PDB file of C-alpha atoms in Angstrom:
ATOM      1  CA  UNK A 152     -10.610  26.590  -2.812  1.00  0.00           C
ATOM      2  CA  UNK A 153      -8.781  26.081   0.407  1.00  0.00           C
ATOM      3  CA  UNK A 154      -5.399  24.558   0.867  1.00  0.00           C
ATOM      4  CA  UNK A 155      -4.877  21.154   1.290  1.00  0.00           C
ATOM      5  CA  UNK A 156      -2.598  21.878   4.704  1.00  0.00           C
ATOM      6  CA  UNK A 157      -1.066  18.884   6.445  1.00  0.00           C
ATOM      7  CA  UNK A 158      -3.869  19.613   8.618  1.00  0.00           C
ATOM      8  CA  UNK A 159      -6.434  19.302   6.818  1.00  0.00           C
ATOM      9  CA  UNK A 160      -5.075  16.264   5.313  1.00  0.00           C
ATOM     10  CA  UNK A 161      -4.584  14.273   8.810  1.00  0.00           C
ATOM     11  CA  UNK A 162      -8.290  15.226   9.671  1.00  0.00           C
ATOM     12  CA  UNK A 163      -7.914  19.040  11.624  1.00  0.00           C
ATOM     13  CA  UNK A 164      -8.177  19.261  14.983  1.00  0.00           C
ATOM     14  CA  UNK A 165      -9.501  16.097  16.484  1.00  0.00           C
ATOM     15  CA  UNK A 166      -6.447  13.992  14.712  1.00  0.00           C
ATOM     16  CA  UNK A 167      -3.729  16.494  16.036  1.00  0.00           C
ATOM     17  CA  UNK A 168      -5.534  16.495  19.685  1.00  0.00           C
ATOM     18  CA  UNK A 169      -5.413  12.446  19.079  1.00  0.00           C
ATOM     19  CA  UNK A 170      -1.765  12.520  17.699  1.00  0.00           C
ATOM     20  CA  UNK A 171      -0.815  14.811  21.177  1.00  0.00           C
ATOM     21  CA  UNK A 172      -2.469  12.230  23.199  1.00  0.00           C
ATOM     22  CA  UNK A 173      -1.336   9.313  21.891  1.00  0.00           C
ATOM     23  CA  UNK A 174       2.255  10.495  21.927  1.00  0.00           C
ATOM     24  CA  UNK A 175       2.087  11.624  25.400  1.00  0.00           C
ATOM     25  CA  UNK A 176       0.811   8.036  26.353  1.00  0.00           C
ATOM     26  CA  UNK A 177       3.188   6.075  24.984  1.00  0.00           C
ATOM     27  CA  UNK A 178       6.014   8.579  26.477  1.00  0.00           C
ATOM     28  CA  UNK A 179       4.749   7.697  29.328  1.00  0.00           C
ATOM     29  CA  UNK A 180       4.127   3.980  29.345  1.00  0.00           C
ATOM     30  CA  UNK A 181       6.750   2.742  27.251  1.00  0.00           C
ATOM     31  CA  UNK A 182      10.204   2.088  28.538  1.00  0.00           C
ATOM     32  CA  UNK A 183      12.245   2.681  25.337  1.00  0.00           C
ATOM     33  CA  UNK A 184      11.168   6.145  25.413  1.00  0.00           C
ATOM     34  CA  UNK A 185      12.355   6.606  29.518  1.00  0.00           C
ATOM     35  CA  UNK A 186      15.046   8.844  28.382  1.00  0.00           C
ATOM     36  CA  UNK A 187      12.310  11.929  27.470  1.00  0.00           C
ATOM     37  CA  UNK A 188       9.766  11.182  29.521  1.00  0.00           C
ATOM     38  CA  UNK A 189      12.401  12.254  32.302  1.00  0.00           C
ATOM     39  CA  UNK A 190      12.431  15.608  30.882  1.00  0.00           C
ATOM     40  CA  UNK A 191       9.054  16.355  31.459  1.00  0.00           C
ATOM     41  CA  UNK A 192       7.006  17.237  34.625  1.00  0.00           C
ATOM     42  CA  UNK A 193       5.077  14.531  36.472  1.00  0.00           C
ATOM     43  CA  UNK A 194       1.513  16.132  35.188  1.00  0.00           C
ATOM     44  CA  UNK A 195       1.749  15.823  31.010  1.00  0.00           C
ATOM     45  CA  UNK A 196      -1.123  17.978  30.642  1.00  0.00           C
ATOM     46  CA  UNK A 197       0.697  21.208  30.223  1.00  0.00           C
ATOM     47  CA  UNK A 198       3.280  19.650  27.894  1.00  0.00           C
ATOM     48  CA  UNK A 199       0.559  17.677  25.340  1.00  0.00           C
ATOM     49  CA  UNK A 200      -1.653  21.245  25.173  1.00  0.00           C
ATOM     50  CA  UNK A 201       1.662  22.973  24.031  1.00  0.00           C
ATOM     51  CA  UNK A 202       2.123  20.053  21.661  1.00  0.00           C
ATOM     52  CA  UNK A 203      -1.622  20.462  20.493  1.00  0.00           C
ATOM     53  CA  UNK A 204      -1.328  24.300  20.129  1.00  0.00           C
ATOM     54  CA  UNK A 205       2.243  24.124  18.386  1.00  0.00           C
ATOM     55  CA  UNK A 206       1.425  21.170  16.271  1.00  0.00           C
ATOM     56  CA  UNK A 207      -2.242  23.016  15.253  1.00  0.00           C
ATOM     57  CA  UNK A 208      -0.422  25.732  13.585  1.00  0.00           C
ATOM     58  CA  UNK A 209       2.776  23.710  12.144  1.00  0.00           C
ATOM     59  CA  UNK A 210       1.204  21.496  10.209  1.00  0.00           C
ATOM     60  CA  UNK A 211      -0.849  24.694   8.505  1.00  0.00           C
ATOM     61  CA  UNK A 212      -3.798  24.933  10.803  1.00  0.00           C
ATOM     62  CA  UNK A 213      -4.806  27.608  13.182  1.00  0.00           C
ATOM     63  CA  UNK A 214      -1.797  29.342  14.976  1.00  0.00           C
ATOM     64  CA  UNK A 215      -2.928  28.535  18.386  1.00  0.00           C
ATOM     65  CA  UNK A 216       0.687  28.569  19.976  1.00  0.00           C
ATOM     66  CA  UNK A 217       1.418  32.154  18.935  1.00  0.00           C
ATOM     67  CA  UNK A 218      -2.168  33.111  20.215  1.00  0.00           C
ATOM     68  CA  UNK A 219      -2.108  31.790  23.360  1.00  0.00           C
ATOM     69  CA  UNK A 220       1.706  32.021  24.326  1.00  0.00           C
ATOM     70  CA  UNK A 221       3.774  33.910  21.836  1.00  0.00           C
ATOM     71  CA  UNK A 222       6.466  32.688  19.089  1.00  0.00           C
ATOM     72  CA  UNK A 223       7.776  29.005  19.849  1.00  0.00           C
ATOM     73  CA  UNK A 224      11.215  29.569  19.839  1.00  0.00           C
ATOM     74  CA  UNK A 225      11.597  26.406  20.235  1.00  0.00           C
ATOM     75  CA  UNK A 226      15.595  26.012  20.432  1.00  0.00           C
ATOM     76  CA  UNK A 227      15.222  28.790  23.372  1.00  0.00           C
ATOM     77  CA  UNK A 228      12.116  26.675  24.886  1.00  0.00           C
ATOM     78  CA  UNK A 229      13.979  23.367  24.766  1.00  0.00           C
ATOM     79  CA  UNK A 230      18.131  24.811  26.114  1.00  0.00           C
ATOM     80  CA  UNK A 231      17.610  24.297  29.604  1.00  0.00           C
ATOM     81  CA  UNK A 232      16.810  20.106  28.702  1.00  0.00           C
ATOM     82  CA  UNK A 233      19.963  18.165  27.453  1.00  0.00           C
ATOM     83  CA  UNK A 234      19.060  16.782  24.158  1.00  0.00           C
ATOM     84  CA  UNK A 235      21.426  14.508  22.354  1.00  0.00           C
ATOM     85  CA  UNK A 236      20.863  12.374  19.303  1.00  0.00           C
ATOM     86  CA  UNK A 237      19.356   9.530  21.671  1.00  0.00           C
ATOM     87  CA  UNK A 238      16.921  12.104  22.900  1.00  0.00           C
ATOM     88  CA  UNK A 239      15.861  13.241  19.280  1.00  0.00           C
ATOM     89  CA  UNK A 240      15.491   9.792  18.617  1.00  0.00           C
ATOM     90  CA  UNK A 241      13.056   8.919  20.784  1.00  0.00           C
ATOM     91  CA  UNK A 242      11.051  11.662  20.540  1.00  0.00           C
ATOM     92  CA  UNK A 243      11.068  10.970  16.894  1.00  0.00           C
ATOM     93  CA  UNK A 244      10.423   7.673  17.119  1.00  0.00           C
ATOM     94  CA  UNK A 245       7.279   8.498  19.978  1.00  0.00           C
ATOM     95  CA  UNK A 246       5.972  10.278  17.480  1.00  0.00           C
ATOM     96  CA  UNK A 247       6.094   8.160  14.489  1.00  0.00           C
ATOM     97  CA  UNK A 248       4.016   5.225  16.805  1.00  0.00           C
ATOM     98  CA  UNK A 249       1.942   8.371  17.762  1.00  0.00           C
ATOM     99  CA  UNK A 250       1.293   8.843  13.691  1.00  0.00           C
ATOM    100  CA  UNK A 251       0.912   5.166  13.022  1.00  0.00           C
ATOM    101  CA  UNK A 252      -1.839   4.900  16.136  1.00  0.00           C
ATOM    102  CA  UNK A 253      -4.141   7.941  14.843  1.00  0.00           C
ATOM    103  CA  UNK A 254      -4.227   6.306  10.871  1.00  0.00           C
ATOM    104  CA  UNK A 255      -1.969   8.925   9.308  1.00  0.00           C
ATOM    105  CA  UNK A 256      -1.885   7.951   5.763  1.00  0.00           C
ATOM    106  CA  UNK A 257       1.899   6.568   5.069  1.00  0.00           C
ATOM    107  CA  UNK A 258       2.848   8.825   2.307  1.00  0.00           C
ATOM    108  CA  UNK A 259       1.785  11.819   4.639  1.00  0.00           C
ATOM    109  CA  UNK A 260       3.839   9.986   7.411  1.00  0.00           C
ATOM    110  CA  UNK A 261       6.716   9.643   5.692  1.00  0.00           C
ATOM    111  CA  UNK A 262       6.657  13.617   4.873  1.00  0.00           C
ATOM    112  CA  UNK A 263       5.471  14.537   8.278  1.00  0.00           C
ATOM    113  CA  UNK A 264       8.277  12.181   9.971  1.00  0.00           C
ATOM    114  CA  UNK A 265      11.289  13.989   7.690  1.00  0.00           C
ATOM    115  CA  UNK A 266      10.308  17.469   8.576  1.00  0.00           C
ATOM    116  CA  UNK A 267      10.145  16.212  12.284  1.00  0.00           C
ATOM    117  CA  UNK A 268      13.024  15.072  12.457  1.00  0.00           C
ATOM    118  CA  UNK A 269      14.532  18.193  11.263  1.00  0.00           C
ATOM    119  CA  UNK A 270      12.910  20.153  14.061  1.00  0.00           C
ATOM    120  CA  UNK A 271      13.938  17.449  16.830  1.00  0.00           C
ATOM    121  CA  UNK A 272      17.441  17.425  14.707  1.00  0.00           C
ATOM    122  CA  UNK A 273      17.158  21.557  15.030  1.00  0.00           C
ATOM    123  CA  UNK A 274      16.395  20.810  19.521  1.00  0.00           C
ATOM    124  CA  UNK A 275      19.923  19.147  20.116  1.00  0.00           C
ATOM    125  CA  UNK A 276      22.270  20.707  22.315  1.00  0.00           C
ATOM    126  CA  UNK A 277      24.440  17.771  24.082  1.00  0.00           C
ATOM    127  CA  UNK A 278      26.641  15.954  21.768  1.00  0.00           C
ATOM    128  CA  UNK A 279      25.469  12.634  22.681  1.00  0.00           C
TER     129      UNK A 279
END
């Protein structure tokens, strides 16, 4: 019998390429979240396929980040960007619209949402 992953649960790869998407869109086209969108390149592309390959493996499916690119690191990947609390906000709260959008079931939100806000908790590096 096969583990009931996070990823499996949200529905495997075509709900965590829908999740990446969806983020990346409302990054992009809502003002509240301004703030991170600036600390991205013009072209999202890159950015929601290393979302896609990260999130594929963190959430207990295949490791596609490690494949393709190596170990995330992702303090080291994210020093060069300032990231305060408002930052890790927004990117939290991006991603909990993101979540709602795709039909993530709201107990598995709620999870998902704590142990993201960890990692964006883990990303800060400005005081503010």
């Amino acid at each position: 019998m096969q583990e009931q992953t996070p990823y499996l649960l949200i529905g495997g790869e075509a709900t965590v390429a829908s999740l990446c998407e969806r983020f990346y869109e409302l990054m992009a086209t809502v003002p509240q979240f301004a703030t991170i969108r600036a600390l991205h390149p013009a072209d999202l592309q890159s950015s929601r396929d290393k979302l896609f390959m990260f999130l594929s493996g963190w959430l207990g499916g295949p490791d596609l980040y490690v494949q393709n690119i190596g170990q995330p690191m992702l303090r080291r990947r994210h020093l060069p960007f300032a990231i305060g609390e408002a930052e890790r906000d927004q990117w939290v709260a991006c991603m909990l619209l993101a979540m709602e959008a795709v039909g993530i079931e709201e107990a598995l939100r709620q999870k998902l949402l704590l142990s993201f806000f960890k990692t964006a908790d883990f990303m800060r590096n400005h005081p503010t």
